[in-house]
Amino acid sequence: MSKALLKNTLREIKNTKARFISIMMIIALGVGFFVGVKCTNPSMVNMAENYYSESNLMDFRLVSSVGFDKDDVEAVKNLDGVSDVMPSYYADVSINTGASSSVVRLMGVPYDYKDSETINKLVLISGRFPEREGEILLEGNTTPSNSPKELGEKIVIEEKIGDTYAKDSIKRLEFTVVGFVQSPMYISFGRGTTNVGNGKIASYAFIPNEDFVSERYTEVYVRLQKSKDSLSPFSDEYKDLKKEFEEKIEDISDKRLDVFVEENINSAQRELDENKEKFESEKEKAQKELDDAKEELENGENEYNTQIADAQKLIQDGEEKIRQGEIEYQNGKEQYENARAEFEKEFAAYKEKLDSNRKAFEEAKAKFENEQKPALLAGIEELENGIYSLGFGTLQGIEYSIPDGFEEVKEYIRQKESEISVENSLSILLDVKDFLHTDFGDTFDATIDDSATKISELNISLGELKETLSSAQTELDNNEQALISAEQEYETQKAEYTATLEASKEQLEQAEIELESGKSELENSKAEFEKAKSEGKEKLDSGRKEYEEAKADADKEFEKAEKELNDAQKKLDDFSSPKWYIFNRDDNPSYSSFIDDANRVDAVATVFPLFFLLVAMLVTLTTMTRLIEEKRTEIGTFKALGYSNARIVGKFLTYSTFAAVFGSVFGCLLGIPILPKVIYNAYKMMYYMQDIRIKISWPVLIIGVVCAIVCCTFVTAFVCFKSLREKPSELMRPKVPKIGKRIILEKIPFIWNRLSFTSKVTQRNLFRYKSRFFMTAIGIAGCTALIVAGFGIKDAITDIVDIQFGEINKYDIMIVSEGDEKGDFSPLMSTLDKDDRIKDKMLYMQKNITVSSEKAKMTDDVFLCVPDDEKNMDELVSLREREIHKKLYVEDGCAIVSEKLAKILSVKVGDSITLDGTNDKKITVGGICENYIYGYIYITKNTYKDLFEKDVEYNMVLVNVHNLTQDDENNIGFDYLQRDDVKALSFMSTGVKDFQDMIQSMNLIVLVLIVCAGALAIVVLYNLTNINLAERSREIATIKVLGFNHRETASFVYRENIILTVIGTLLGLVLGVWLSRFIVVTVEIDKVMFGRTMHFMSFVYATIGTFLFSAFVNFIMYFRMKKIDMVESLKSVE
Amino acid sequence: MSLVEFENVRKEYIMGEVTINAVDGIDFNIEEGEFAVVVGTSGAGKTTVLNILGGMDSATSGTIRVGDKNITSLSDKELINYRRYDIGFVFQFYNLIPNLTAKENIELATQICENPMDTEKALSAVGLSERANNFPAQLSGGEQQRVSIARALAKRPKLLLCDEPTGALDYNTGRSILKLLQDTCREEKMTVVLITHNSAITPMADRIIRMKSGKVIENRVNENPKNVEEIEW
């Protein structure tokens, strides 16, 4: 370049200082920001490298389930490439820190620590290293915040942590603080997790190796030679090395573990097996005895029961019988009474009849005796007399008639006459007849016959009379007889009946007696039965009791023995599949997150500078276009003078290159020292590392600068060549001004006619200078977007705390408890029930878990939560969807997963996840809940049972308190921590504070963004207004000549700026939402999800901010405008 | 009393160590209603005179009186009002606002005046009623200058200042512009001060002020001003 041209260029720069500076500044901003932020990552990495190397950070940490012995350590040490090994001890214990107890990891430190070159070099902050047993070094950064310890103070370790006795691993429980150290193992807030206490390690401490009980080392740190020889831990080579050694160590572990198993496990297992066998046989024996006893008892019981039943039956029968007897007796008695009554009645009637018969008979008899009989007897006598007399008379008559001579006949007749009687008179007559026949022949027949006939007739009458008498007599007799027999009959019957009645009566009486005796007999037997029954029962009960006692004793004994055996077996099992665990630096969450953070900064660094570079190009474009337009004549002149195009372009290229170079240098000078520090300081609040040493990343710097220069040059060349295509003569003439154009708005006269001229000009200008329109709008939009993003990030983080601890995890206190010694929570719950201060409470299980989906796996800071009462958990833990705040409820068979975790696992509702320890059982995601800090999976207790095949073991109670003050916290803490069934108390207010501290650090980043935004806005607006003024200086001069005052002139120019600012701001608000989304998602770490809502006020702030920056620029430009010389208007058009 | 009186007006530009006397103590006066032409070669100081008279620049010393105002003693604000109400300016390069139509350009001036001429009337006065809605770029140079004159006239100024109004125009157009100015002067009784380097047009003036090296070398009244049509150059 000729001297003249160079001079010309320099003069040009001098003349257009403002323009040159604005190009320079925008480039400085872009390059400075890009290079500055891009240097942050290497600086942080470099610092980490230095820190690792200076602290001699271990490459591997080996932990064995069975510990290490000297040979193990030696074996690792002898590996080729291992430079150092340091065996050590660790144990997690619990230290009471006032309100709650926290878990502290104790690690071993040798006495000769200072003199030996140790891995993980501790930085002694104050005090000294332990020199004898019982001395302790505490971590220097944060001892549990609420109880800062002093040198010389005593630390008391709690006897038990969970089920483990502290004394199992360390020899003493009291230590004296002798110093404070910082361990390179812990560079962030995270202290890792443990399987005891509340599961979270709160801090670490060091005690002499000699204070540990175990002879076997619990951990071994390994340092590799190559790594020690300053191989970067972030290089691929280191990764390969790591892999190689992991394999090597695994090989060794296999060998060493075989030895261990051979030496220790097998014999122990045999012994245990023997013991087990013995136990089993003894148990069996005892069990058999018990069973026998039980059987006997049961037999006795059965017998007793049968007997009782029989006896009862008998008694019942007897009672029944008695009852029957009584009824029968009563019936009999009644019958008897009836019979008797009837009998008496009947017999009375009978007797009456008999008596009347007798009377009638007596009357008839008397009548017969007195009247009829004598008459009859008289008749008879008469008749007999007649007969006799007839006979006698006949005979006499014959005698007499017989002649005497017949003295024999006569004698005979006389004899006959003596013999004659009434009865035989006939027969004698007949005899006599017969007799006489002989002698007398029939002489006397007729007389005799006649007499005989007469006698016969008399006889008949007599007979008749006699008959009548005798029949009457007989009748009477018969009647009498009948009467008598009737009387007799009556008597007999009466006697008979009476006898029967008597017999019945007797029988009844007998029955009554029998009944009574039966009754009393029953009573006796009843009493006897009751007695026997209760006696039997007593006997049985005592027998059972005896048996129960014996059984309980035996069971207890068995349980104890079994537990002992199981414990022994478990211990042995732990040992018998022993494993070495190899941890590398990536397994330390602090280290991996530090590098993640550094990479995140890098990601942000890529977006912003692109944005700045874009704006820088636009600024350069408009500025150079303007410059070249102004220099048309000059270009034409140079062309006419014969300068080549290249040389002419050269001038402008030099101009812009100068701007780019100076801008880049300026930007680098400011950006590199400032930005990494600001950003690192923000992170430093979370990591305990040294101050950053800035490492300039030359490739980045070169890329930034080259990009800036190339862009600038390219834009300049582009504009130049456009002009150079014109002929010199055309160039010498003023450029044809752009034709004024009507705009759409003019078609609406209603609006257009109401606009003032300045507005009309403004409207037309806006559409006339499109590049300026876009550039300003983009520049201002960028500014607004940056401010929105800044506040957006702040909102995002602030929301976390407010929503997480105010709307999601609503509980105030987490009481860590596993119930009393039996695992029973009811004593604790009932105490809480009675406590007036407690509002809500719920049993809860929360534990660290590893969860995986088909696509990803997540281990750290993921918690499985099982509420006791999932339906009423809302007061304590509220699950809802983020955007629409729809309440979610945990249901059986599915899990609710927190949002960020779901995103990491890339699962949606309906997909399935697998929890570690469930034999790969899948569970469906039933809902995705709003959550910001850590990852949570919520399932019901039934689901838990299904998945893990065991009941939930609750480990905490969540509690809400009425109006929690600091005093309440202390009181509640004090009250509950005294209980044996409360392990720890964690107050949410503490968690909130921790996070608020962390968030403070983000405010700085917000400030950086706002400052950048401001710088961007000012540069862009200044540049544009400047160009606008330059382009329109003629116009402005003219209207000034026309007599416009300053205000009117200013509004003529500013209206455009104001409209552009408004448009740009609106655009920026939209862009800002995207930008802050992007940044939030990029900056987010795995365990935290930032808020996604932007606060309305953020938009307001961004708008106000942008307007203020714009106003500031306009204010400055006002003076420039005032200075525009009216004489300009007289000049010819360039 | 004259409308414009210059009394020992001086304007110095200090360029480093050199002091240039652009206007070196001049005295002249212009009567109301006169068509005055300030003529001189380049660098004679005539533009400086016009700037000072137009309230766009200030004199280093001396007194300038326009009507009853002593404009050398006016404050910045008073100067703005002076320009606003008393002066009409016609530029060599018309200085129309490119984004406004002819009519709007005139309205730009009238909207800030107290008693402006009707825009249509101003446009018809310069014979451009039909181009009212055209943008400057759509008008020829002469037409643009007419719009510029209309804009100046519409303000009803006391004094119409024209800076080489024909400088960028061809001969015939130039003549028509000069005719317009002369007619305006005569018909409206408008005082016109016109600056030119072209002596050929002096015969049309009522008063001729000739300048050289910052000094007035001639200030005479032309007793017989000619019509534009009568002069040639």
CSV table of C-alpha atoms in Angstrom, one decimal, chain A residues 370-706:
chain,number,residue,atom,x,y,z
A,370,ASN,CA,-147.6,-109.3,104.9
A,371,GLU,CA,-150.2,-109.7,102.3
A,372,GLN,CA,-149.5,-112.0,99.4
A,373,LYS,CA,-147.7,-114.8,101.3
A,374,PRO,CA,-150.2,-115.4,104.0
A,375,ALA,CA,-153.0,-115.4,101.3
A,376,LEU,CA,-151.1,-117.9,99.3
A,377,LEU,CA,-150.1,-119.9,102.3
A,378,ALA,CA,-153.8,-120.0,103.3
A,379,GLY,CA,-154.8,-121.1,99.9
A,380,ILE,CA,-152.1,-123.8,100.0
A,381,GLU,CA,-153.2,-125.0,103.4
A,382,GLU,CA,-156.7,-125.1,102.2
A,383,LEU,CA,-155.9,-127.0,99.2
A,384,GLU,CA,-153.6,-129.4,101.0
A,385,ASN,CA,-156.3,-129.8,103.6
A,386,GLY,CA,-158.6,-130.5,100.8
A,387,ILE,CA,-156.3,-133.0,99.2
A,388,TYR,CA,-155.6,-134.7,102.4
A,389,SER,CA,-159.1,-134.7,103.4
A,390,LEU,CA,-160.1,-135.9,100.0
A,391,GLY,CA,-157.6,-138.7,100.1
A,392,PHE,CA,-158.2,-139.6,103.7
A,393,GLY,CA,-161.8,-139.1,103.3
A,394,THR,CA,-161.8,-141.4,100.2
A,395,LEU,CA,-159.7,-144.0,101.9
A,396,GLN,CA,-161.8,-143.8,105.1
A,397,GLY,CA,-164.8,-143.9,102.9
A,398,ILE,CA,-163.5,-147.1,101.2
A,399,GLU,CA,-162.5,-148.6,104.5
A,400,TYR,CA,-165.8,-148.1,105.7
A,401,SER,CA,-167.3,-149.3,102.6
A,402,ILE,CA,-165.1,-152.4,102.6
A,403,PRO,CA,-166.6,-154.9,104.0
A,404,ASP,CA,-165.2,-156.0,107.2
A,405,GLY,CA,-163.5,-158.8,106.3
A,406,PHE,CA,-161.3,-157.9,104.8
A,407,GLU,CA,-159.5,-156.9,107.7
A,408,GLU,CA,-156.2,-157.1,106.0
A,409,VAL,CA,-157.5,-154.8,103.3
A,410,LYS,CA,-158.9,-152.8,106.0
A,411,GLU,CA,-155.7,-152.8,107.9
A,412,TYR,CA,-153.9,-151.9,104.7
A,413,ILE,CA,-156.3,-149.2,104.2
A,414,ARG,CA,-155.9,-148.0,107.7
A,415,GLN,CA,-152.2,-148.2,107.2
A,416,LYS,CA,-152.6,-146.3,104.2
A,417,GLU,CA,-154.7,-143.9,106.0
A,418,SER,CA,-151.9,-143.2,108.4
A,419,GLU,CA,-149.5,-142.9,105.6
A,420,ILE,CA,-151.5,-140.7,103.6
A,421,SER,CA,-150.3,-137.0,103.2
A,422,VAL,CA,-151.0,-134.2,100.9
A,423,GLU,CA,-148.2,-135.2,98.6
A,424,ASN,CA,-148.6,-138.9,98.3
A,425,SER,CA,-152.4,-138.9,98.5
A,426,LEU,CA,-152.7,-139.5,94.8
A,427,SER,CA,-150.1,-142.1,94.6
A,428,ILE,CA,-151.5,-143.8,97.7
A,429,LEU,CA,-154.9,-143.7,96.2
A,430,LEU,CA,-153.5,-145.1,93.0
A,431,ASP,CA,-151.7,-147.7,95.1
A,432,VAL,CA,-154.8,-148.4,97.0
A,433,LYS,CA,-156.8,-148.7,93.8
A,434,ASP,CA,-154.3,-151.1,92.5
A,435,PHE,CA,-154.3,-152.9,95.8
A,436,LEU,CA,-158.1,-153.0,95.9
A,437,HIS,CA,-158.3,-154.2,92.4
A,438,THR,CA,-157.0,-157.4,93.5
A,439,ASP,CA,-159.7,-157.8,96.0
A,440,PHE,CA,-162.4,-155.9,95.0
A,441,GLY,CA,-162.0,-155.3,91.4
A,442,ASP,CA,-163.2,-152.1,90.1
A,443,THR,CA,-165.7,-151.6,92.9
A,444,PHE,CA,-163.8,-148.7,94.3
A,445,ASP,CA,-162.3,-147.5,91.1
A,446,ALA,CA,-164.8,-145.0,90.3
A,447,THR,CA,-164.6,-143.5,93.9
A,448,ILE,CA,-160.9,-143.6,93.9
A,449,ASP,CA,-160.7,-142.2,90.3
A,450,ASP,CA,-163.0,-139.6,91.2
A,451,SER,CA,-161.1,-138.6,94.3
A,452,ALA,CA,-157.9,-139.0,92.3
A,453,THR,CA,-159.2,-136.6,89.7
A,454,LYS,CA,-160.3,-134.3,92.3
A,455,ILE,CA,-156.9,-134.6,94.0
A,456,SER,CA,-155.1,-134.0,90.7
A,457,GLU,CA,-157.1,-131.0,90.1
A,458,LEU,CA,-156.4,-129.9,93.6
A,459,ASN,CA,-152.9,-130.7,93.2
A,460,ILE,CA,-152.7,-128.6,90.1
A,461,SER,CA,-154.3,-125.7,91.9
A,462,LEU,CA,-152.0,-126.4,94.8
A,463,GLY,CA,-149.2,-126.6,92.4
A,464,GLU,CA,-150.2,-123.4,90.9
A,465,LEU,CA,-150.5,-121.7,94.2
A,466,LYS,CA,-147.4,-123.1,95.4
A,467,GLU,CA,-145.9,-122.1,92.1
A,468,THR,CA,-147.1,-118.6,92.5
A,469,LEU,CA,-145.9,-118.5,96.0
A,470,SER,CA,-142.6,-119.9,95.2
A,471,SER,CA,-142.2,-117.8,92.1
A,472,ALA,CA,-143.1,-114.7,94.1
A,473,GLN,CA,-140.9,-115.9,96.8
A,474,THR,CA,-138.3,-116.7,94.3
A,475,GLU,CA,-138.8,-113.4,92.6
A,476,LEU,CA,-138.4,-111.7,95.9
A,477,ASP,CA,-135.5,-113.8,96.7
A,478,ASN,CA,-134.2,-113.1,93.3
A,479,ASN,CA,-134.8,-109.4,93.8
A,480,GLU,CA,-133.2,-109.6,97.1
A,481,GLN,CA,-130.5,-111.6,95.8
A,482,ALA,CA,-130.1,-109.2,93.0
A,483,LEU,CA,-130.2,-106.3,95.4
A,484,ILE,CA,-127.8,-108.0,97.6
A,485,SER,CA,-125.6,-108.9,94.7
A,486,ALA,CA,-125.9,-105.3,93.5
A,487,GLU,CA,-125.1,-104.1,96.9
A,488,GLN,CA,-122.4,-106.6,97.0
A,489,GLU,CA,-121.3,-105.5,93.7
A,490,TYR,CA,-121.3,-101.9,94.7
A,491,GLU,CA,-119.3,-102.7,97.7
A,492,THR,CA,-116.9,-104.8,95.8
A,493,GLN,CA,-116.7,-102.1,93.1
A,494,LYS,CA,-116.3,-99.5,95.6
A,495,ALA,CA,-113.7,-101.4,97.4
A,496,GLU,CA,-112.1,-102.2,94.1
A,497,TYR,CA,-112.2,-98.5,93.0
A,498,THR,CA,-111.1,-97.3,96.3
A,499,ALA,CA,-108.4,-99.8,96.2
A,500,THR,CA,-107.4,-98.7,92.7
A,501,LEU,CA,-107.6,-95.0,93.8
A,502,GLU,CA,-105.6,-95.8,96.8
A,503,ALA,CA,-103.2,-97.7,94.7
A,504,SER,CA,-103.0,-94.7,92.3
A,505,LYS,CA,-102.6,-92.4,95.2
A,506,GLU,CA,-100.0,-94.5,96.6
A,507,GLN,CA,-98.4,-94.6,93.2
A,508,LEU,CA,-98.5,-90.9,92.9
A,509,GLU,CA,-97.1,-90.4,96.3
A,510,GLN,CA,-94.4,-92.8,95.4
A,511,ALA,CA,-93.8,-90.9,92.2
A,512,GLU,CA,-93.5,-87.6,94.0
A,513,ILE,CA,-91.1,-89.0,96.4
A,514,GLU,CA,-89.2,-90.5,93.5
A,515,LEU,CA,-89.2,-87.2,91.7
A,516,GLU,CA,-88.0,-85.3,94.6
A,517,SER,CA,-85.2,-87.7,95.2
A,518,GLY,CA,-84.4,-87.5,91.5
A,519,LYS,CA,-84.3,-83.8,91.7
A,520,SER,CA,-82.0,-83.7,94.6
A,521,GLU,CA,-79.9,-86.4,93.0
A,522,LEU,CA,-79.6,-84.2,89.8
A,523,GLU,CA,-78.6,-81.2,91.8
A,524,ASN,CA,-76.0,-83.1,93.5
A,525,SER,CA,-74.6,-84.5,90.3
A,526,LYS,CA,-74.7,-81.0,88.8
A,527,ALA,CA,-72.7,-79.5,91.5
A,528,GLU,CA,-70.4,-82.4,91.2
A,529,PHE,CA,-70.1,-81.8,87.5
A,530,GLU,CA,-69.4,-78.1,87.8
A,531,LYS,CA,-66.7,-78.9,90.3
A,532,ALA,CA,-65.2,-81.5,88.1
A,533,LYS,CA,-65.4,-79.2,85.1
A,534,SER,CA,-63.6,-76.3,86.7
A,535,GLU,CA,-61.1,-78.5,88.2
A,536,GLY,CA,-60.4,-80.1,84.8
A,537,LYS,CA,-60.2,-76.7,83.2
A,538,GLU,CA,-57.8,-75.4,85.7
A,539,LYS,CA,-55.7,-78.4,85.2
A,540,LEU,CA,-55.8,-78.0,81.5
A,541,ASP,CA,-55.1,-74.2,81.6
A,542,SER,CA,-52.1,-74.7,83.8
A,543,GLY,CA,-51.0,-77.4,81.5
A,544,ARG,CA,-51.3,-75.1,78.5
A,545,LYS,CA,-49.7,-72.2,80.2
A,546,GLU,CA,-46.8,-74.4,81.1
A,547,TYR,CA,-46.6,-75.5,77.5
A,548,GLU,CA,-46.8,-71.9,76.1
A,549,GLU,CA,-44.1,-70.8,78.3
A,550,ALA,CA,-42.0,-73.6,77.4
A,551,LYS,CA,-42.7,-73.0,73.8
A,552,ALA,CA,-42.0,-69.3,74.0
A,553,ASP,CA,-38.8,-70.0,75.8
A,554,ALA,CA,-37.9,-72.5,73.2
A,555,ASP,CA,-38.8,-70.3,70.3
A,556,LYS,CA,-36.9,-67.4,71.7
A,557,GLU,CA,-34.0,-69.6,72.1
A,558,PHE,CA,-34.3,-70.9,68.6
A,559,GLU,CA,-34.7,-67.5,67.2
A,560,LYS,CA,-31.7,-66.3,69.0
A,561,ALA,CA,-29.7,-69.2,67.9
A,562,GLU,CA,-31.0,-68.9,64.3
A,563,LYS,CA,-30.3,-65.2,64.2
A,564,GLU,CA,-26.8,-65.9,65.4
A,565,LEU,CA,-26.4,-68.5,62.8
A,566,ASN,CA,-27.9,-66.3,60.1
A,567,ASP,CA,-25.8,-63.4,61.0
A,568,ALA,CA,-22.8,-65.6,60.9
A,569,GLN,CA,-23.9,-66.9,57.6
A,570,LYS,CA,-24.6,-63.5,56.2
A,571,LYS,CA,-21.2,-62.3,57.3
A,572,LEU,CA,-19.7,-65.3,55.8
A,573,ASP,CA,-21.8,-64.8,52.6
A,574,ASP,CA,-20.6,-61.3,52.4
A,575,PHE,CA,-17.2,-62.6,52.6
A,576,SER,CA,-17.7,-65.7,50.5
A,577,SER,CA,-18.6,-63.9,47.4
A,578,PRO,CA,-16.0,-61.2,48.1
A,579,LYS,CA,-15.5,-58.5,45.5
A,580,TRP,CA,-13.1,-55.7,44.9
A,581,TYR,CA,-14.8,-52.5,43.8
A,582,ILE,CA,-12.7,-50.3,41.6
A,583,PHE,CA,-13.5,-46.6,41.7
A,584,ASN,CA,-11.9,-44.1,39.5
A,585,ARG,CA,-12.1,-40.3,39.5
A,586,ASP,CA,-15.3,-40.3,37.5
A,587,ASP,CA,-17.0,-42.1,40.3
A,588,ASN,CA,-16.5,-39.1,42.5
A,589,PRO,CA,-19.5,-37.0,41.7
A,590,SER,CA,-17.7,-33.8,42.5
A,591,TYR,CA,-15.1,-34.4,39.9
A,592,SER,CA,-17.5,-35.4,37.2
A,593,SER,CA,-19.8,-32.6,37.9
A,594,PHE,CA,-17.0,-30.1,37.9
A,595,ILE,CA,-16.0,-31.1,34.4
A,596,ASP,CA,-19.7,-31.1,33.4
A,597,ASP,CA,-20.0,-27.6,34.7
A,598,ALA,CA,-16.9,-26.6,32.8
A,599,ASN,CA,-18.3,-28.1,29.6
A,600,ARG,CA,-21.6,-26.4,30.2
A,601,VAL,CA,-19.9,-23.0,30.2
A,602,ASP,CA,-18.4,-24.0,26.9
A,603,ALA,CA,-21.8,-24.7,25.5
A,604,VAL,CA,-23.1,-21.3,26.5
A,605,ALA,CA,-19.9,-19.8,25.1
A,606,THR,CA,-20.8,-21.2,21.7
A,607,VAL,CA,-24.2,-19.6,21.4
A,608,PHE,CA,-23.6,-16.1,22.6
A,609,PRO,CA,-20.6,-15.2,20.6
A,610,LEU,CA,-22.3,-16.4,17.5
A,611,PHE,CA,-25.0,-13.9,18.3
A,612,PHE,CA,-22.5,-11.2,18.8
A,613,LEU,CA,-20.6,-12.1,15.7
A,614,LEU,CA,-23.8,-11.8,13.7
A,615,VAL,CA,-24.5,-8.4,15.1
A,616,ALA,CA,-20.9,-7.4,14.5
A,617,MET,CA,-21.3,-8.3,10.9
A,618,LEU,CA,-24.5,-6.3,10.6
A,619,VAL,CA,-22.8,-3.3,12.3
A,620,THR,CA,-19.8,-3.6,10.0
A,621,LEU,CA,-22.1,-3.9,7.0
A,622,THR,CA,-24.1,-0.8,7.6
A,623,THR,CA,-21.1,1.2,8.8
A,624,MET,CA,-18.9,0.3,5.8
A,625,THR,CA,-21.8,0.8,3.4
A,626,ARG,CA,-22.2,4.3,4.8
A,627,LEU,CA,-18.5,5.0,4.7
A,628,ILE,CA,-18.2,3.9,1.1
A,629,GLU,CA,-21.2,5.8,0.0
A,630,GLU,CA,-19.7,8.9,1.6
A,631,LYS,CA,-16.5,8.2,-0.2
A,632,ARG,CA,-18.0,7.7,-3.6
A,633,THR,CA,-16.4,10.7,-5.1
A,634,GLU,CA,-13.1,9.8,-3.5
A,635,ILE,CA,-13.3,6.3,-4.9
A,636,GLY,CA,-14.2,7.8,-8.3
A,637,THR,CA,-11.3,10.1,-8.1
A,638,PHE,CA,-8.9,7.3,-7.2
A,639,LYS,CA,-10.3,5.3,-10.0
A,640,ALA,CA,-9.9,8.2,-12.4
A,641,LEU,CA,-6.4,8.7,-11.2
A,642,GLY,CA,-5.7,5.1,-12.3
A,643,TYR,CA,-5.5,3.3,-9.0
A,644,SER,CA,-6.4,-0.3,-9.3
A,645,ASN,CA,-9.6,-1.6,-7.8
A,646,ALA,CA,-7.6,-3.7,-5.4
A,647,ARG,CA,-5.7,-0.8,-4.1
A,648,ILE,CA,-8.9,1.2,-3.6
A,649,VAL,CA,-10.5,-1.7,-1.9
A,650,GLY,CA,-7.3,-2.0,0.1
A,651,LYS,CA,-8.0,1.2,1.8
A,652,PHE,CA,-11.3,0.2,3.1
A,653,LEU,CA,-10.1,-3.2,3.9
A,654,THR,CA,-7.3,-1.7,5.9
A,655,TYR,CA,-9.8,0.4,7.6
A,656,SER,CA,-12.0,-2.5,8.6
A,657,THR,CA,-9.1,-4.8,9.3
A,658,PHE,CA,-7.7,-2.2,11.7
A,659,ALA,CA,-11.1,-2.0,13.3
A,660,ALA,CA,-11.3,-5.8,13.5
A,661,VAL,CA,-7.8,-6.2,14.8
A,662,PHE,CA,-8.0,-3.5,17.4
A,663,GLY,CA,-11.4,-4.7,18.4
A,664,SER,CA,-10.2,-8.3,18.7
A,665,VAL,CA,-7.1,-7.3,20.7
A,666,PHE,CA,-9.2,-5.0,22.9
A,667,GLY,CA,-11.8,-7.7,23.3
A,668,CYS,CA,-9.2,-10.4,24.2
A,669,LEU,CA,-7.5,-8.0,26.6
A,670,LEU,CA,-10.8,-7.5,28.5
A,671,GLY,CA,-12.5,-10.8,27.9
A,672,ILE,CA,-9.7,-13.3,28.8
A,673,PRO,CA,-8.8,-11.9,32.2
A,674,ILE,CA,-12.3,-11.0,33.3
A,675,LEU,CA,-14.8,-13.5,32.0
A,676,PRO,CA,-13.2,-16.8,33.2
A,677,LYS,CA,-12.8,-15.3,36.6
A,678,VAL,CA,-16.3,-14.1,36.9
A,679,ILE,CA,-17.7,-17.4,35.7
A,680,TYR,CA,-15.4,-19.5,37.8
A,681,ASN,CA,-16.1,-17.4,40.8
A,682,ALA,CA,-19.7,-18.3,40.4
A,683,TYR,CA,-18.8,-22.0,40.3
A,684,LYS,CA,-16.2,-21.6,43.0
A,685,MET,CA,-19.0,-21.2,45.5
A,686,MET,CA,-19.8,-24.8,44.8
A,687,TYR,CA,-16.3,-26.3,44.6
A,688,TYR,CA,-13.4,-26.1,47.0
A,689,MET,CA,-10.5,-25.5,44.7
A,690,GLN,CA,-7.8,-23.0,44.3
A,691,ASP,CA,-8.2,-19.8,42.3
A,692,ILE,CA,-8.3,-20.1,38.6
A,693,ARG,CA,-5.2,-19.7,36.6
A,694,ILE,CA,-6.2,-18.5,33.3
A,695,LYS,CA,-5.1,-20.6,30.4
A,696,ILE,CA,-5.3,-19.0,27.1
A,697,SER,CA,-6.7,-21.3,24.5
A,698,TRP,CA,-4.8,-20.2,21.5
A,699,PRO,CA,-6.8,-22.1,18.9
A,700,VAL,CA,-10.0,-20.5,20.3
A,701,LEU,CA,-8.3,-17.1,20.3
A,702,ILE,CA,-7.2,-17.4,16.8
A,703,ILE,CA,-10.5,-18.7,15.6
A,704,GLY,CA,-12.3,-15.8,17.3
A,705,VAL,CA,-9.9,-13.1,15.9
A,706,VAL,CA,-9.8,-14.7,12.5
